[in-house]
Amino acid sequence: MENMQFANEDRPSPSPRPDVTSALTRGVSRLFRDLGLAPMAEFRLPNGRRADMAGLCPKGRLVLAEIKSCEADFTTDEKWEDYLGFCDEFYFAVNADFPRELLPDAEGLIIADGFGGTIVRPSALRAMAAARRKAITLRFARQAAARTAFILEEFGK
């Protein structure tokens, strides 16, 4: 059975700007849906890390977005590179005021707000091995199903 604890992280760190993080998460989720992806916030990866937003396309391609609410949120993050082996595309998602020159040019960039987002720099395309893709897709499905079951239970359905 999948371990439901945070393997390499005791607890998710609180965002320095939770209001901005919440708006960015909503905007990236809407962008992913507009792109035909099934979005999931807080997607737990096999290495114990937790991607801020994941999107799965109908063909099984996995897109991850790391949401950064401010400069300090980015400069203190030492884990984003741990996500790269578990996706086909990787983006940083920031608001229009974020100092973009801090972000690595080699990664994709999304500018978002609470209403949506736009890809302003495409991601490098990565190719996952078939076995890893299958494992990640199954993990995505299990997490989505577990969340649905929890929500239904909470609402007495």
PDB file of C-alpha atoms in Angstrom:
ATOM      1  CA  MET A   1       0.000   0.000   0.000  1.00  0.00           C
ATOM      2  CA  GLU A   2       1.238   3.476  -0.813  1.00  0.00           C
ATOM      3  CA  ASN A   3       2.724   5.326   2.139  1.00  0.00           C
ATOM      4  CA  MET A   4       0.526   8.345   2.741  1.00  0.00           C
ATOM      5  CA  GLN A   5       3.175  10.152   4.840  1.00  0.00           C
ATOM      6  CA  PHE A   6       5.562  12.722   3.441  1.00  0.00           C
ATOM      7  CA  ALA A   7       8.609  10.560   2.819  1.00  0.00           C
ATOM      8  CA  ASN A   8      11.326  13.219   2.488  1.00  0.00           C
ATOM      9  CA  GLU A   9       9.411  16.164   3.876  1.00  0.00           C
ATOM     10  CA  ASP A  10       8.073  16.346   7.389  1.00  0.00           C
ATOM     11  CA  ARG A  11       5.352  18.769   6.416  1.00  0.00           C
ATOM     12  CA  PRO A  12       4.849  21.101   3.505  1.00  0.00           C
ATOM     13  CA  SER A  13       6.451  24.475   4.260  1.00  0.00           C
ATOM     14  CA  PRO A  14       4.013  27.309   4.543  1.00  0.00           C
ATOM     15  CA  SER A  15       4.177  29.777   1.703  1.00  0.00           C
ATOM     16  CA  PRO A  16       5.568  33.198   2.584  1.00  0.00           C
ATOM     17  CA  ARG A  17       2.530  34.643   0.760  1.00  0.00           C
ATOM     18  CA  PRO A  18      -0.334  32.143   1.026  1.00  0.00           C
ATOM     19  CA  ASP A  19      -2.835  34.481  -0.672  1.00  0.00           C
ATOM     20  CA  VAL A  20      -0.599  34.758  -3.748  1.00  0.00           C
ATOM     21  CA  THR A  21       0.114  31.014  -3.735  1.00  0.00           C
ATOM     22  CA  SER A  22      -3.597  30.244  -3.576  1.00  0.00           C
ATOM     23  CA  ALA A  23      -4.389  32.579  -6.492  1.00  0.00           C
ATOM     24  CA  LEU A  24      -1.516  31.170  -8.572  1.00  0.00           C
ATOM     25  CA  THR A  25      -2.628  27.611  -7.859  1.00  0.00           C
ATOM     26  CA  ARG A  26      -6.159  28.433  -9.014  1.00  0.00           C
ATOM     27  CA  GLY A  27      -4.875  30.160 -12.155  1.00  0.00           C
ATOM     28  CA  VAL A  28      -2.507  27.334 -13.101  1.00  0.00           C
ATOM     29  CA  SER A  29      -5.269  24.785 -12.514  1.00  0.00           C
ATOM     30  CA  ARG A  30      -7.529  26.720 -14.881  1.00  0.00           C
ATOM     31  CA  LEU A  31      -4.744  26.987 -17.472  1.00  0.00           C
ATOM     32  CA  PHE A  32      -4.089  23.246 -17.267  1.00  0.00           C
ATOM     33  CA  ARG A  33      -7.806  22.524 -17.779  1.00  0.00           C
ATOM     34  CA  ASP A  34      -7.857  24.909 -20.763  1.00  0.00           C
ATOM     35  CA  LEU A  35      -4.915  22.959 -22.218  1.00  0.00           C
ATOM     36  CA  GLY A  36      -6.827  19.675 -21.862  1.00  0.00           C
ATOM     37  CA  LEU A  37      -4.903  18.462 -18.805  1.00  0.00           C
ATOM     38  CA  ALA A  38      -6.459  16.931 -15.704  1.00  0.00           C
ATOM     39  CA  PRO A  39      -4.992  19.149 -12.932  1.00  0.00           C
ATOM     40  CA  MET A  40      -4.034  18.068  -9.429  1.00  0.00           C
ATOM     41  CA  ALA A  41      -2.558  20.300  -6.749  1.00  0.00           C
ATOM     42  CA  GLU A  42      -0.035  18.898  -4.284  1.00  0.00           C
ATOM     43  CA  PHE A  43       0.872  15.793  -6.297  1.00  0.00           C
ATOM     44  CA  ARG A  44       3.138  13.451  -4.305  1.00  0.00           C
ATOM     45  CA  LEU A  45       5.991  12.032  -6.361  1.00  0.00           C
ATOM     46  CA  PRO A  46       7.707   8.665  -5.794  1.00  0.00           C
ATOM     47  CA  ASN A  47      10.816  10.408  -4.421  1.00  0.00           C
ATOM     48  CA  GLY A  48       8.787  11.890  -1.553  1.00  0.00           C
ATOM     49  CA  ARG A  49       8.629  15.365  -3.044  1.00  0.00           C
ATOM     50  CA  ARG A  50       5.352  17.173  -3.612  1.00  0.00           C
ATOM     51  CA  ALA A  51       4.771  19.070  -6.850  1.00  0.00           C
ATOM     52  CA  ASP A  52       2.617  22.175  -6.460  1.00  0.00           C
ATOM     53  CA  MET A  53       0.573  21.389  -9.574  1.00  0.00           C
ATOM     54  CA  ALA A  54       0.499  18.408 -11.909  1.00  0.00           C
ATOM     55  CA  GLY A  55      -1.448  17.978 -15.095  1.00  0.00           C
ATOM     56  CA  LEU A  56      -2.036  14.727 -16.947  1.00  0.00           C
ATOM     57  CA  CYS A  57      -3.004  14.812 -20.620  1.00  0.00           C
ATOM     58  CA  PRO A  58      -5.193  12.174 -22.317  1.00  0.00           C
ATOM     59  CA  LYS A  59      -2.096  10.595 -23.894  1.00  0.00           C
ATOM     60  CA  GLY A  60      -0.368  10.240 -20.510  1.00  0.00           C
ATOM     61  CA  ARG A  61       2.039  13.173 -20.706  1.00  0.00           C
ATOM     62  CA  LEU A  62       2.701  14.656 -17.252  1.00  0.00           C
ATOM     63  CA  VAL A  63       3.247  18.392 -16.786  1.00  0.00           C
ATOM     64  CA  LEU A  64       4.451  19.819 -13.461  1.00  0.00           C
ATOM     65  CA  ALA A  65       4.374  23.429 -12.290  1.00  0.00           C
ATOM     66  CA  GLU A  66       6.300  24.779  -9.327  1.00  0.00           C
ATOM     67  CA  ILE A  67       4.450  27.805  -7.966  1.00  0.00           C
ATOM     68  CA  LYS A  68       6.557  30.642  -6.576  1.00  0.00           C
ATOM     69  CA  SER A  69       4.820  33.452  -4.705  1.00  0.00           C
ATOM     70  CA  CYS A  70       7.833  35.734  -4.263  1.00  0.00           C
ATOM     71  CA  GLU A  71      11.602  35.981  -4.589  1.00  0.00           C
ATOM     72  CA  ALA A  72      12.208  34.443  -1.146  1.00  0.00           C
ATOM     73  CA  ASP A  73       9.994  31.482  -2.067  1.00  0.00           C
ATOM     74  CA  PHE A  74      12.283  30.762  -5.029  1.00  0.00           C
ATOM     75  CA  THR A  75      15.664  31.496  -3.461  1.00  0.00           C
ATOM     76  CA  THR A  76      15.050  29.207  -0.478  1.00  0.00           C
ATOM     77  CA  ASP A  77      13.821  26.322  -2.663  1.00  0.00           C
ATOM     78  CA  GLU A  78      16.504  23.679  -3.099  1.00  0.00           C
ATOM     79  CA  LYS A  79      14.256  20.861  -4.274  1.00  0.00           C
ATOM     80  CA  TRP A  80      12.672  21.813  -7.598  1.00  0.00           C
ATOM     81  CA  GLU A  81      15.293  19.919  -9.630  1.00  0.00           C
ATOM     82  CA  ASP A  82      14.142  16.717  -7.879  1.00  0.00           C
ATOM     83  CA  TYR A  83      10.911  16.960  -9.930  1.00  0.00           C
ATOM     84  CA  LEU A  84      12.496  16.922 -13.378  1.00  0.00           C
ATOM     85  CA  GLY A  85      12.831  13.143 -13.700  1.00  0.00           C
ATOM     86  CA  PHE A  86       9.109  12.683 -13.057  1.00  0.00           C
ATOM     87  CA  CYS A  87       7.571  14.825 -15.792  1.00  0.00           C
ATOM     88  CA  ASP A  88       7.532  15.487 -19.508  1.00  0.00           C
ATOM     89  CA  GLU A  89       7.336  19.251 -19.056  1.00  0.00           C
ATOM     90  CA  PHE A  90       8.282  21.463 -16.105  1.00  0.00           C
ATOM     91  CA  TYR A  91       7.232  25.066 -15.497  1.00  0.00           C
ATOM     92  CA  PHE A  92       7.714  27.721 -12.904  1.00  0.00           C
ATOM     93  CA  ALA A  93       4.446  29.560 -12.305  1.00  0.00           C
ATOM     94  CA  VAL A  94       4.678  33.113 -10.987  1.00  0.00           C
ATOM     95  CA  ASN A  95       2.643  36.297 -11.020  1.00  0.00           C
ATOM     96  CA  ALA A  96       3.363  39.265 -13.280  1.00  0.00           C
ATOM     97  CA  ASP A  97       5.371  41.062 -10.546  1.00  0.00           C
ATOM     98  CA  PHE A  98       7.830  38.213  -9.961  1.00  0.00           C
ATOM     99  CA  PRO A  99      11.484  39.005 -10.896  1.00  0.00           C
ATOM    100  CA  ARG A 100      11.727  36.598 -13.847  1.00  0.00           C
ATOM    101  CA  GLU A 101      15.483  36.997 -14.218  1.00  0.00           C
ATOM    102  CA  LEU A 102      15.877  34.764 -11.137  1.00  0.00           C
ATOM    103  CA  LEU A 103      14.302  31.773 -12.858  1.00  0.00           C
ATOM    104  CA  PRO A 104      16.380  29.325 -14.915  1.00  0.00           C
ATOM    105  CA  ASP A 105      16.057  30.034 -18.645  1.00  0.00           C
ATOM    106  CA  ALA A 106      16.078  26.315 -19.420  1.00  0.00           C
ATOM    107  CA  GLU A 107      12.715  25.738 -17.714  1.00  0.00           C
ATOM    108  CA  GLY A 108       9.224  26.691 -18.816  1.00  0.00           C
ATOM    109  CA  LEU A 109       7.480  29.766 -17.452  1.00  0.00           C
ATOM    110  CA  ILE A 110       3.823  30.429 -16.716  1.00  0.00           C
ATOM    111  CA  ILE A 111       2.509  33.841 -15.702  1.00  0.00           C
ATOM    112  CA  ALA A 112      -0.706  33.427 -13.763  1.00  0.00           C
ATOM    113  CA  ASP A 113      -3.188  35.067 -11.453  1.00  0.00           C
ATOM    114  CA  GLY A 114      -6.362  33.857  -9.781  1.00  0.00           C
ATOM    115  CA  PHE A 115      -8.262  33.752 -13.059  1.00  0.00           C
ATOM    116  CA  GLY A 116      -5.922  31.865 -15.373  1.00  0.00           C
ATOM    117  CA  GLY A 117      -2.469  31.771 -16.801  1.00  0.00           C
ATOM    118  CA  THR A 118      -0.360  31.923 -19.925  1.00  0.00           C
ATOM    119  CA  ILE A 119       2.700  29.987 -20.962  1.00  0.00           C
ATOM    120  CA  VAL A 120       5.264  32.663 -21.804  1.00  0.00           C
ATOM    121  CA  ARG A 121       8.207  30.300 -22.225  1.00  0.00           C
ATOM    122  CA  PRO A 122       7.725  26.691 -23.297  1.00  0.00           C
ATOM    123  CA  SER A 123       9.218  23.893 -21.270  1.00  0.00           C
ATOM    124  CA  ALA A 124      12.003  21.688 -22.453  1.00  0.00           C
ATOM    125  CA  LEU A 125      10.491  18.361 -23.500  1.00  0.00           C
ATOM    126  CA  ARG A 126      11.612  15.417 -21.434  1.00  0.00           C
ATOM    127  CA  ALA A 127      10.889  11.774 -22.103  1.00  0.00           C
ATOM    128  CA  MET A 128      10.107   9.417 -19.250  1.00  0.00           C
ATOM    129  CA  ALA A 129      10.832   5.727 -19.589  1.00  0.00           C
ATOM    130  CA  ALA A 130       7.697   3.658 -20.192  1.00  0.00           C
ATOM    131  CA  ALA A 131       7.882   1.939 -16.797  1.00  0.00           C
ATOM    132  CA  ARG A 132       8.229   5.252 -14.958  1.00  0.00           C
ATOM    133  CA  ARG A 133       5.355   6.774 -16.981  1.00  0.00           C
ATOM    134  CA  LYS A 134       3.116   3.844 -16.051  1.00  0.00           C
ATOM    135  CA  ALA A 135       4.049   4.165 -12.367  1.00  0.00           C
ATOM    136  CA  ILE A 136       3.475   7.944 -12.351  1.00  0.00           C
ATOM    137  CA  THR A 137       0.131   7.613 -14.160  1.00  0.00           C
ATOM    138  CA  LEU A 138      -1.005   4.983 -11.659  1.00  0.00           C
ATOM    139  CA  ARG A 139       0.138   7.204  -8.786  1.00  0.00           C
ATOM    140  CA  PHE A 140      -1.812  10.132 -10.244  1.00  0.00           C
ATOM    141  CA  ALA A 141      -4.954   7.989 -10.571  1.00  0.00           C
ATOM    142  CA  ARG A 142      -4.664   6.625  -7.028  1.00  0.00           C
ATOM    143  CA  GLN A 143      -4.188  10.068  -5.507  1.00  0.00           C
ATOM    144  CA  ALA A 144      -7.127  11.456  -7.460  1.00  0.00           C
ATOM    145  CA  ALA A 145      -9.335   8.542  -6.405  1.00  0.00           C
ATOM    146  CA  ALA A 146      -8.296   8.881  -2.757  1.00  0.00           C
ATOM    147  CA  ARG A 147      -9.167  12.576  -2.785  1.00  0.00           C
ATOM    148  CA  THR A 148     -12.524  11.911  -4.382  1.00  0.00           C
ATOM    149  CA  ALA A 149     -13.326   9.242  -1.782  1.00  0.00           C
ATOM    150  CA  PHE A 150     -12.352  11.630   1.013  1.00  0.00           C
ATOM    151  CA  ILE A 151     -14.498  14.450  -0.375  1.00  0.00           C
ATOM    152  CA  LEU A 152     -17.499  12.156  -0.797  1.00  0.00           C
ATOM    153  CA  GLU A 153     -17.054  10.840   2.740  1.00  0.00           C
ATOM    154  CA  GLU A 154     -16.814  14.369   4.148  1.00  0.00           C
ATOM    155  CA  PHE A 155     -20.073  15.341   2.461  1.00  0.00           C
ATOM    156  CA  GLY A 156     -21.857  12.169   3.536  1.00  0.00           C
ATOM    157  CA  LYS A 157     -22.276  10.712   0.070  1.00  0.00           C
TER     158      LYS A 157
END
